[in-house]
Amino acid sequence: LESIIERQQIYGAVRDNFDVVAYSSDGIEICVEVLRVRRGRVMGNRKFILEPGEVVVNEPLIDQVLLRLYENQLPEVLPPKILVQELPDGIEAYEELLTSLRGEKVTIVNPLKGSKKKLIDIAFENADNSLKSRIKSRINDIEQRTNALNDLRIQLKLRRAPLRVECFDISHIQGTNTVASMVVLDDGLPKKSDYRHFVIKHGQGNNDFLSMEEAITRRYNNYESSDSSFSVLPDLLVIDGGKGQLSSAVRALKSLGL
């Protein structure tokens, strides 16, 4: 191991600690590559994906990447310097935030030449290769999802394939702190930006039926609201439970004229 480390190329001073962050996107998802340079040597890398439901339209990609990468990092993991392929707007705010998280000064730079620019190029090439691989698998995945959704349409005798599916479940702690969760599938993929949870307020104790009725009422009472994630009805509504929960959901929908 010592021999391998000795052969590694030195990038900067032997005391340099920094991350190299690059990404590639096709407008659908973002593939990110992070090289960890410690004591001047590349000591490891990290890859992660911002999937379609996580990518925010019209928000700069570099902002989304930095927030995802460093929002939950432990202070000791944050390096004093971060190399990026492009600088975010409001870079001072990012540096101030990261400095407060680390407890020491953090700077963000965009190297334009030299060995550090070479590291950016390597990270980008890795991210771009990951994206190309994802695109190939996505093409196959689209075909599989299309077949699955069409099978659902046939099995459930729906008029069209269920492109949007909303699923509800009720949870509680021994009859208290009851909440309802709603998860959403859009074209067969999780759409996490539309996930919701509702704190149940009926005050009738451990009553799953009433809790389900309240959750469905609160969700679909917002139909046609200004909230774009709520202003569309699902093709398929899935209720966790038995006939009682199902009846409660149907009763709530009927009361709303749906």
PDB file of C-alpha atoms in Angstrom:
ATOM      1  CA  LEU A   1       0.000   0.000   0.000  1.00  0.00           C
ATOM      2  CA  GLU A   2       2.841   2.383   0.788  1.00  0.00           C
ATOM      3  CA  SER A   3       4.361   1.633  -2.626  1.00  0.00           C
ATOM      4  CA  ILE A   4       1.071   2.344  -4.408  1.00  0.00           C
ATOM      5  CA  ILE A   5       0.609   5.621  -2.528  1.00  0.00           C
ATOM      6  CA  GLU A   6       4.156   6.679  -3.355  1.00  0.00           C
ATOM      7  CA  ARG A   7       3.435   6.229  -7.079  1.00  0.00           C
ATOM      8  CA  GLN A   8       0.349   8.417  -6.937  1.00  0.00           C
ATOM      9  CA  GLN A   9       0.748  11.771  -8.589  1.00  0.00           C
ATOM     10  CA  ILE A  10       1.026  14.780  -6.314  1.00  0.00           C
ATOM     11  CA  TYR A  11      -1.491  17.555  -7.020  1.00  0.00           C
ATOM     12  CA  GLY A  12      -0.341  20.743  -5.333  1.00  0.00           C
ATOM     13  CA  ALA A  13       1.472  20.814  -2.017  1.00  0.00           C
ATOM     14  CA  VAL A  14       1.737  17.686   0.100  1.00  0.00           C
ATOM     15  CA  ARG A  15      -0.484  19.335   2.703  1.00  0.00           C
ATOM     16  CA  ASP A  16      -3.259  20.233   0.225  1.00  0.00           C
ATOM     17  CA  ASN A  17      -6.710  18.896   1.084  1.00  0.00           C
ATOM     18  CA  PHE A  18      -9.549  19.580  -1.333  1.00  0.00           C
ATOM     19  CA  ASP A  19     -12.496  18.089  -3.202  1.00  0.00           C
ATOM     20  CA  VAL A  20     -12.858  18.127  -6.982  1.00  0.00           C
ATOM     21  CA  VAL A  21     -16.490  18.350  -8.097  1.00  0.00           C
ATOM     22  CA  ALA A  22     -17.704  17.884 -11.672  1.00  0.00           C
ATOM     23  CA  TYR A  23     -20.967  16.770 -13.231  1.00  0.00           C
ATOM     24  CA  SER A  24     -22.645  15.926 -16.517  1.00  0.00           C
ATOM     25  CA  SER A  25     -26.339  16.289 -17.310  1.00  0.00           C
ATOM     26  CA  ASP A  26     -28.674  15.547 -20.187  1.00  0.00           C
ATOM     27  CA  GLY A  27     -31.456  17.721 -18.793  1.00  0.00           C
ATOM     28  CA  ILE A  28     -33.150  14.708 -17.201  1.00  0.00           C
ATOM     29  CA  GLU A  29     -30.702  13.736 -14.493  1.00  0.00           C
ATOM     30  CA  ILE A  30     -27.307  14.839 -13.202  1.00  0.00           C
ATOM     31  CA  CYS A  31     -24.338  12.506 -12.699  1.00  0.00           C
ATOM     32  CA  VAL A  32     -21.789  13.849 -10.217  1.00  0.00           C
ATOM     33  CA  GLU A  33     -18.197  12.774  -9.641  1.00  0.00           C
ATOM     34  CA  VAL A  34     -16.229  13.913  -6.576  1.00  0.00           C
ATOM     35  CA  LEU A  35     -12.493  13.253  -6.216  1.00  0.00           C
ATOM     36  CA  ARG A  36     -11.167  13.426  -2.652  1.00  0.00           C
ATOM     37  CA  VAL A  37      -7.636  14.832  -2.606  1.00  0.00           C
ATOM     38  CA  ARG A  38      -5.920  14.590   0.757  1.00  0.00           C
ATOM     39  CA  ARG A  39      -2.299  15.528   1.391  1.00  0.00           C
ATOM     40  CA  GLY A  40      -1.939  16.246  -2.288  1.00  0.00           C
ATOM     41  CA  ARG A  41      -3.015  12.794  -3.492  1.00  0.00           C
ATOM     42  CA  VAL A  42      -6.301  11.449  -4.853  1.00  0.00           C
ATOM     43  CA  MET A  43      -7.406   9.198  -2.005  1.00  0.00           C
ATOM     44  CA  GLY A  44     -10.826   8.187  -3.284  1.00  0.00           C
ATOM     45  CA  ASN A  45     -13.899   9.238  -5.163  1.00  0.00           C
ATOM     46  CA  ARG A  46     -17.646   9.457  -4.690  1.00  0.00           C
ATOM     47  CA  LYS A  47     -20.379   9.232  -7.295  1.00  0.00           C
ATOM     48  CA  PHE A  48     -24.027  10.156  -6.921  1.00  0.00           C
ATOM     49  CA  ILE A  49     -27.018  10.789  -9.137  1.00  0.00           C
ATOM     50  CA  LEU A  50     -29.673  13.490  -9.041  1.00  0.00           C
ATOM     51  CA  GLU A  51     -32.578  11.603 -10.604  1.00  0.00           C
ATOM     52  CA  PRO A  52     -35.451  13.116 -12.641  1.00  0.00           C
ATOM     53  CA  GLY A  53     -37.694  13.650  -9.625  1.00  0.00           C
ATOM     54  CA  GLU A  54     -34.872  15.421  -7.770  1.00  0.00           C
ATOM     55  CA  VAL A  55     -33.668  17.778 -10.523  1.00  0.00           C
ATOM     56  CA  VAL A  56     -35.203  21.235 -10.173  1.00  0.00           C
ATOM     57  CA  VAL A  57     -36.044  22.843 -13.511  1.00  0.00           C
ATOM     58  CA  ASN A  58     -34.613  26.344 -14.092  1.00  0.00           C
ATOM     59  CA  GLU A  59     -32.295  26.119 -11.086  1.00  0.00           C
ATOM     60  CA  PRO A  60     -28.542  26.208 -11.870  1.00  0.00           C
ATOM     61  CA  LEU A  61     -27.070  22.713 -11.901  1.00  0.00           C
ATOM     62  CA  ILE A  62     -24.011  23.657  -9.883  1.00  0.00           C
ATOM     63  CA  ASP A  63     -26.266  24.957  -7.080  1.00  0.00           C
ATOM     64  CA  GLN A  64     -28.181  21.679  -6.936  1.00  0.00           C
ATOM     65  CA  VAL A  65     -24.961  19.653  -6.938  1.00  0.00           C
ATOM     66  CA  LEU A  66     -23.284  21.624  -4.129  1.00  0.00           C
ATOM     67  CA  LEU A  67     -26.378  21.611  -1.921  1.00  0.00           C
ATOM     68  CA  ARG A  68     -26.851  17.872  -2.336  1.00  0.00           C
ATOM     69  CA  LEU A  69     -23.178  17.127  -1.763  1.00  0.00           C
ATOM     70  CA  TYR A  70     -22.485  19.201   1.335  1.00  0.00           C
ATOM     71  CA  GLU A  71     -25.799  19.853   3.096  1.00  0.00           C
ATOM     72  CA  ASN A  72     -25.419  16.892   5.507  1.00  0.00           C
ATOM     73  CA  GLN A  73     -21.642  16.525   5.637  1.00  0.00           C
ATOM     74  CA  LEU A  74     -19.873  16.208   8.976  1.00  0.00           C
ATOM     75  CA  PRO A  75     -17.530  19.151   9.714  1.00  0.00           C
ATOM     76  CA  GLU A  76     -14.428  16.947   9.654  1.00  0.00           C
ATOM     77  CA  VAL A  77     -15.288  15.717   6.143  1.00  0.00           C
ATOM     78  CA  LEU A  78     -15.529  19.206   4.655  1.00  0.00           C
ATOM     79  CA  PRO A  79     -12.214  20.238   3.066  1.00  0.00           C
ATOM     80  CA  PRO A  80     -10.824  23.785   3.198  1.00  0.00           C
ATOM     81  CA  LYS A  81     -11.039  24.077  -0.589  1.00  0.00           C
ATOM     82  CA  ILE A  82     -13.491  22.851  -3.245  1.00  0.00           C
ATOM     83  CA  LEU A  83     -12.606  22.834  -6.948  1.00  0.00           C
ATOM     84  CA  VAL A  84     -15.612  23.072  -9.269  1.00  0.00           C
ATOM     85  CA  GLN A  85     -16.062  23.052 -13.043  1.00  0.00           C
ATOM     86  CA  GLU A  86     -18.064  26.281 -12.825  1.00  0.00           C
ATOM     87  CA  LEU A  87     -18.596  28.828 -10.101  1.00  0.00           C
ATOM     88  CA  PRO A  88     -22.090  29.270  -8.663  1.00  0.00           C
ATOM     89  CA  ASP A  89     -23.780  32.653  -8.499  1.00  0.00           C
ATOM     90  CA  GLY A  90     -23.574  34.048  -5.008  1.00  0.00           C
ATOM     91  CA  ILE A  91     -20.342  32.200  -4.321  1.00  0.00           C
ATOM     92  CA  GLU A  92     -19.754  34.265  -1.170  1.00  0.00           C
ATOM     93  CA  ALA A  93     -22.955  32.884   0.381  1.00  0.00           C
ATOM     94  CA  TYR A  94     -21.860  29.301  -0.347  1.00  0.00           C
ATOM     95  CA  GLU A  95     -18.409  29.902   1.134  1.00  0.00           C
ATOM     96  CA  GLU A  96     -19.953  31.503   4.214  1.00  0.00           C
ATOM     97  CA  LEU A  97     -22.336  28.559   4.689  1.00  0.00           C
ATOM     98  CA  LEU A  98     -19.623  25.923   4.261  1.00  0.00           C
ATOM     99  CA  THR A  99     -17.272  27.858   6.535  1.00  0.00           C
ATOM    100  CA  SER A 100     -19.928  27.899   9.251  1.00  0.00           C
ATOM    101  CA  LEU A 101     -20.476  24.148   8.837  1.00  0.00           C
ATOM    102  CA  ARG A 102     -16.762  23.328   8.924  1.00  0.00           C
ATOM    103  CA  GLY A 103     -15.820  25.806  11.615  1.00  0.00           C
ATOM    104  CA  GLU A 104     -12.884  26.985   9.481  1.00  0.00           C
ATOM    105  CA  LYS A 105     -12.487  28.875   6.216  1.00  0.00           C
ATOM    106  CA  VAL A 106     -13.740  27.127   3.053  1.00  0.00           C
ATOM    107  CA  THR A 107     -13.091  28.518  -0.435  1.00  0.00           C
ATOM    108  CA  ILE A 108     -14.590  27.509  -3.798  1.00  0.00           C
ATOM    109  CA  VAL A 109     -12.453  27.912  -6.909  1.00  0.00           C
ATOM    110  CA  ASN A 110     -12.623  27.127 -10.621  1.00  0.00           C
ATOM    111  CA  PRO A 111      -9.112  26.200 -11.831  1.00  0.00           C
ATOM    112  CA  LEU A 112      -8.456  27.114 -15.452  1.00  0.00           C
ATOM    113  CA  LYS A 113      -5.030  25.499 -15.966  1.00  0.00           C
ATOM    114  CA  GLY A 114      -2.427  23.222 -14.476  1.00  0.00           C
ATOM    115  CA  SER A 115      -2.760  19.964 -12.573  1.00  0.00           C
ATOM    116  CA  LYS A 116      -5.924  21.025 -10.789  1.00  0.00           C
ATOM    117  CA  LYS A 117      -7.649  21.777 -14.083  1.00  0.00           C
ATOM    118  CA  LYS A 118      -6.575  18.288 -15.166  1.00  0.00           C
ATOM    119  CA  LEU A 119      -8.339  16.873 -12.104  1.00  0.00           C
ATOM    120  CA  ILE A 120     -11.523  18.724 -13.068  1.00  0.00           C
ATOM    121  CA  ASP A 121     -11.276  17.196 -16.551  1.00  0.00           C
ATOM    122  CA  ILE A 122     -10.829  13.697 -15.090  1.00  0.00           C
ATOM    123  CA  ALA A 123     -13.826  14.133 -12.788  1.00  0.00           C
ATOM    124  CA  PHE A 124     -15.967  15.443 -15.650  1.00  0.00           C
ATOM    125  CA  GLU A 125     -14.972  12.550 -17.919  1.00  0.00           C
ATOM    126  CA  ASN A 126     -15.940  10.055 -15.190  1.00  0.00           C
ATOM    127  CA  ALA A 127     -19.278  11.815 -14.634  1.00  0.00           C
ATOM    128  CA  ASP A 128     -19.955  11.956 -18.364  1.00  0.00           C
ATOM    129  CA  ASN A 129     -19.220   8.245 -18.800  1.00  0.00           C
ATOM    130  CA  SER A 130     -21.606   7.475 -15.938  1.00  0.00           C
ATOM    131  CA  LEU A 131     -24.292   9.577 -17.628  1.00  0.00           C
ATOM    132  CA  LYS A 132     -23.850   7.812 -20.963  1.00  0.00           C
ATOM    133  CA  SER A 133     -24.201   4.450 -19.212  1.00  0.00           C
ATOM    134  CA  ARG A 134     -27.333   5.705 -17.438  1.00  0.00           C
ATOM    135  CA  ILE A 135     -28.849   6.854 -20.721  1.00  0.00           C
ATOM    136  CA  LYS A 136     -28.381   3.406 -22.257  1.00  0.00           C
ATOM    137  CA  SER A 137     -29.981   1.671 -19.283  1.00  0.00           C
ATOM    138  CA  ARG A 138     -32.748   4.295 -19.184  1.00  0.00           C
ATOM    139  CA  ILE A 139     -33.778   3.434 -22.740  1.00  0.00           C
ATOM    140  CA  ASN A 140     -34.232  -0.188 -21.680  1.00  0.00           C
ATOM    141  CA  ASP A 141     -35.939   0.921 -18.473  1.00  0.00           C
ATOM    142  CA  ILE A 142     -38.458   3.056 -20.383  1.00  0.00           C
ATOM    143  CA  GLU A 143     -39.510   0.025 -22.393  1.00  0.00           C
ATOM    144  CA  GLN A 144     -39.909  -2.081 -19.232  1.00  0.00           C
ATOM    145  CA  ARG A 145     -41.891   0.627 -17.442  1.00  0.00           C
ATOM    146  CA  THR A 146     -44.144   1.125 -20.456  1.00  0.00           C
ATOM    147  CA  ASN A 147     -44.923  -2.583 -20.522  1.00  0.00           C
ATOM    148  CA  ALA A 148     -45.548  -2.666 -16.767  1.00  0.00           C
ATOM    149  CA  LEU A 149     -47.891   0.342 -16.842  1.00  0.00           C
ATOM    150  CA  ASN A 150     -49.790  -1.104 -19.775  1.00  0.00           C
ATOM    151  CA  ASP A 151     -50.127  -4.411 -17.884  1.00  0.00           C
ATOM    152  CA  LEU A 152     -51.548  -2.486 -14.915  1.00  0.00           C
ATOM    153  CA  ARG A 153     -54.037  -0.839 -17.251  1.00  0.00           C
ATOM    154  CA  ILE A 154     -55.202  -4.222 -18.511  1.00  0.00           C
ATOM    155  CA  GLN A 155     -55.330  -5.942 -15.107  1.00  0.00           C
ATOM    156  CA  LEU A 156     -57.237  -3.091 -13.441  1.00  0.00           C
ATOM    157  CA  LYS A 157     -59.434  -2.373 -16.490  1.00  0.00           C
ATOM    158  CA  LEU A 158     -58.358   1.264 -16.653  1.00  0.00           C
ATOM    159  CA  ARG A 159     -59.163   3.512 -19.578  1.00  0.00           C
ATOM    160  CA  ARG A 160     -55.491   4.483 -19.925  1.00  0.00           C
ATOM    161  CA  ALA A 161     -52.114   3.555 -18.473  1.00  0.00           C
ATOM    162  CA  PRO A 162     -51.705   4.931 -14.927  1.00  0.00           C
ATOM    163  CA  LEU A 163     -49.007   7.519 -15.620  1.00  0.00           C
ATOM    164  CA  ARG A 164     -49.515   9.134 -12.211  1.00  0.00           C
ATOM    165  CA  VAL A 165     -50.046   6.916  -9.191  1.00  0.00           C
ATOM    166  CA  GLU A 166     -50.604   8.200  -5.648  1.00  0.00           C
ATOM    167  CA  CYS A 167     -50.311   5.855  -2.653  1.00  0.00           C
ATOM    168  CA  PHE A 168     -51.491   6.502   0.928  1.00  0.00           C
ATOM    169  CA  ASP A 169     -50.649   4.831   4.229  1.00  0.00           C
ATOM    170  CA  ILE A 170     -51.418   5.649   7.862  1.00  0.00           C
ATOM    171  CA  SER A 171     -48.876   5.291  10.687  1.00  0.00           C
ATOM    172  CA  HIS A 172     -49.016   5.932  14.427  1.00  0.00           C
ATOM    173  CA  ILE A 173     -47.147   5.199  17.648  1.00  0.00           C
ATOM    174  CA  GLN A 174     -49.402   2.981  19.777  1.00  0.00           C
ATOM    175  CA  GLY A 175     -52.425   5.025  18.763  1.00  0.00           C
ATOM    176  CA  THR A 176     -50.790   8.472  19.093  1.00  0.00           C
ATOM    177  CA  ASN A 177     -48.908  10.837  16.758  1.00  0.00           C
ATOM    178  CA  THR A 178     -50.890   9.637  13.753  1.00  0.00           C
ATOM    179  CA  VAL A 179     -49.615  10.693  10.328  1.00  0.00           C
ATOM    180  CA  ALA A 180     -50.528   9.858   6.742  1.00  0.00           C
ATOM    181  CA  SER A 181     -47.921   9.549   4.019  1.00  0.00           C
ATOM    182  CA  MET A 182     -48.445  10.029   0.304  1.00  0.00           C
ATOM    183  CA  VAL A 183     -45.916   8.826  -2.254  1.00  0.00           C
ATOM    184  CA  VAL A 184     -46.169   9.541  -5.967  1.00  0.00           C
ATOM    185  CA  LEU A 185     -45.076   7.664  -9.068  1.00  0.00           C
ATOM    186  CA  ASP A 186     -44.842   9.615 -12.295  1.00  0.00           C
ATOM    187  CA  ASP A 187     -44.489   7.501 -15.447  1.00  0.00           C
ATOM    188  CA  GLY A 188     -43.466   4.587 -13.254  1.00  0.00           C
ATOM    189  CA  LEU A 189     -40.733   6.496 -11.386  1.00  0.00           C
ATOM    190  CA  PRO A 190     -40.799   7.916  -7.841  1.00  0.00           C
ATOM    191  CA  LYS A 191     -41.468  11.662  -7.901  1.00  0.00           C
ATOM    192  CA  LYS A 192     -40.102  12.610  -4.510  1.00  0.00           C
ATOM    193  CA  SER A 193     -40.782  16.318  -4.936  1.00  0.00           C
ATOM    194  CA  ASP A 194     -44.513  15.506  -4.785  1.00  0.00           C
ATOM    195  CA  TYR A 195     -44.315  13.305  -1.686  1.00  0.00           C
ATOM    196  CA  ARG A 196     -46.354  14.640   1.233  1.00  0.00           C
ATOM    197  CA  HIS A 197     -47.150  13.762   4.806  1.00  0.00           C
ATOM    198  CA  PHE A 198     -50.168  14.904   6.786  1.00  0.00           C
ATOM    199  CA  VAL A 199     -50.325  15.216  10.554  1.00  0.00           C
ATOM    200  CA  ILE A 200     -53.763  13.781  11.383  1.00  0.00           C
ATOM    201  CA  LYS A 201     -55.916  16.164  13.414  1.00  0.00           C
ATOM    202  CA  HIS A 202     -59.297  14.461  13.916  1.00  0.00           C
ATOM    203  CA  GLY A 203     -58.555  13.808  17.601  1.00  0.00           C
ATOM    204  CA  GLN A 204     -60.442  10.476  17.661  1.00  0.00           C
ATOM    205  CA  GLY A 205     -57.489   8.350  18.742  1.00  0.00           C
ATOM    206  CA  ASN A 206     -56.392   5.256  16.831  1.00  0.00           C
ATOM    207  CA  ASN A 207     -59.003   5.332  14.059  1.00  0.00           C
ATOM    208  CA  ASP A 208     -57.385   4.281  10.794  1.00  0.00           C
ATOM    209  CA  PHE A 209     -60.598   4.696   8.832  1.00  0.00           C
ATOM    210  CA  LEU A 210     -61.154   8.276   9.962  1.00  0.00           C
ATOM    211  CA  SER A 211     -57.455   9.043   9.492  1.00  0.00           C
ATOM    212  CA  MET A 212     -57.551   7.793   5.912  1.00  0.00           C
ATOM    213  CA  GLU A 213     -60.695   9.813   5.203  1.00  0.00           C
ATOM    214  CA  GLU A 214     -59.035  12.954   6.580  1.00  0.00           C
ATOM    215  CA  ALA A 215     -55.841  12.444   4.565  1.00  0.00           C
ATOM    216  CA  ILE A 216     -57.719  11.854   1.293  1.00  0.00           C
ATOM    217  CA  THR A 217     -59.975  14.855   1.942  1.00  0.00           C
ATOM    218  CA  ARG A 218     -57.049  17.168   2.667  1.00  0.00           C
ATOM    219  CA  ARG A 219     -55.112  15.992  -0.369  1.00  0.00           C
ATOM    220  CA  TYR A 220     -57.896  16.236  -2.937  1.00  0.00           C
ATOM    221  CA  ASN A 221     -59.506  19.295  -1.430  1.00  0.00           C
ATOM    222  CA  ASN A 222     -56.442  21.056  -2.842  1.00  0.00           C
ATOM    223  CA  TYR A 223     -57.191  19.862  -6.354  1.00  0.00           C
ATOM    224  CA  GLU A 224     -56.953  22.752  -8.825  1.00  0.00           C
ATOM    225  CA  SER A 225     -55.012  24.795  -6.272  1.00  0.00           C
ATOM    226  CA  SER A 226     -52.004  26.937  -7.148  1.00  0.00           C
ATOM    227  CA  ASP A 227     -49.711  24.126  -5.967  1.00  0.00           C
ATOM    228  CA  SER A 228     -48.713  22.517  -9.274  1.00  0.00           C
ATOM    229  CA  SER A 229     -47.843  19.224  -7.555  1.00  0.00           C
ATOM    230  CA  PHE A 230     -51.408  18.979  -6.229  1.00  0.00           C
ATOM    231  CA  SER A 231     -53.281  20.363  -9.228  1.00  0.00           C
ATOM    232  CA  VAL A 232     -53.344  17.063 -11.130  1.00  0.00           C
ATOM    233  CA  LEU A 233     -55.409  14.014 -10.284  1.00  0.00           C
ATOM    234  CA  PRO A 234     -53.835  10.548 -10.316  1.00  0.00           C
ATOM    235  CA  ASP A 235     -54.804   7.863 -12.821  1.00  0.00           C
ATOM    236  CA  LEU A 236     -54.533   5.329 -10.014  1.00  0.00           C
ATOM    237  CA  LEU A 237     -55.018   5.804  -6.262  1.00  0.00           C
ATOM    238  CA  VAL A 238     -53.595   3.064  -4.014  1.00  0.00           C
ATOM    239  CA  ILE A 239     -54.778   2.763  -0.400  1.00  0.00           C
ATOM    240  CA  ASP A 240     -52.905   0.648   2.147  1.00  0.00           C
ATOM    241  CA  GLY A 241     -55.292  -1.361   4.305  1.00  0.00           C
ATOM    242  CA  GLY A 242     -58.501  -3.307   3.847  1.00  0.00           C
ATOM    243  CA  LYS A 243     -62.105  -2.709   2.915  1.00  0.00           C
ATOM    244  CA  GLY A 244     -62.578  -0.200   5.747  1.00  0.00           C
ATOM    245  CA  GLN A 245     -59.753   2.050   4.580  1.00  0.00           C
ATOM    246  CA  LEU A 246     -60.936   1.723   0.983  1.00  0.00           C
ATOM    247  CA  SER A 247     -64.502   2.679   1.938  1.00  0.00           C
ATOM    248  CA  SER A 248     -63.188   5.691   3.856  1.00  0.00           C
ATOM    249  CA  ALA A 249     -61.204   6.855   0.833  1.00  0.00           C
ATOM    250  CA  VAL A 250     -64.208   6.424  -1.482  1.00  0.00           C
ATOM    251  CA  ARG A 251     -66.417   8.332   0.974  1.00  0.00           C
ATOM    252  CA  ALA A 252     -63.922  11.219   1.053  1.00  0.00           C
ATOM    253  CA  LEU A 253     -63.718  11.374  -2.747  1.00  0.00           C
ATOM    254  CA  LYS A 254     -67.506  11.343  -3.093  1.00  0.00           C
ATOM    255  CA  SER A 255     -67.830  14.188  -0.589  1.00  0.00           C
ATOM    256  CA  LEU A 256     -65.510  16.251  -2.815  1.00  0.00           C
ATOM    257  CA  GLY A 257     -67.419  15.387  -5.971  1.00  0.00           C
ATOM    258  CA  LEU A 258     -64.568  13.257  -7.291  1.00  0.00           C
TER     259      LEU A 258
END
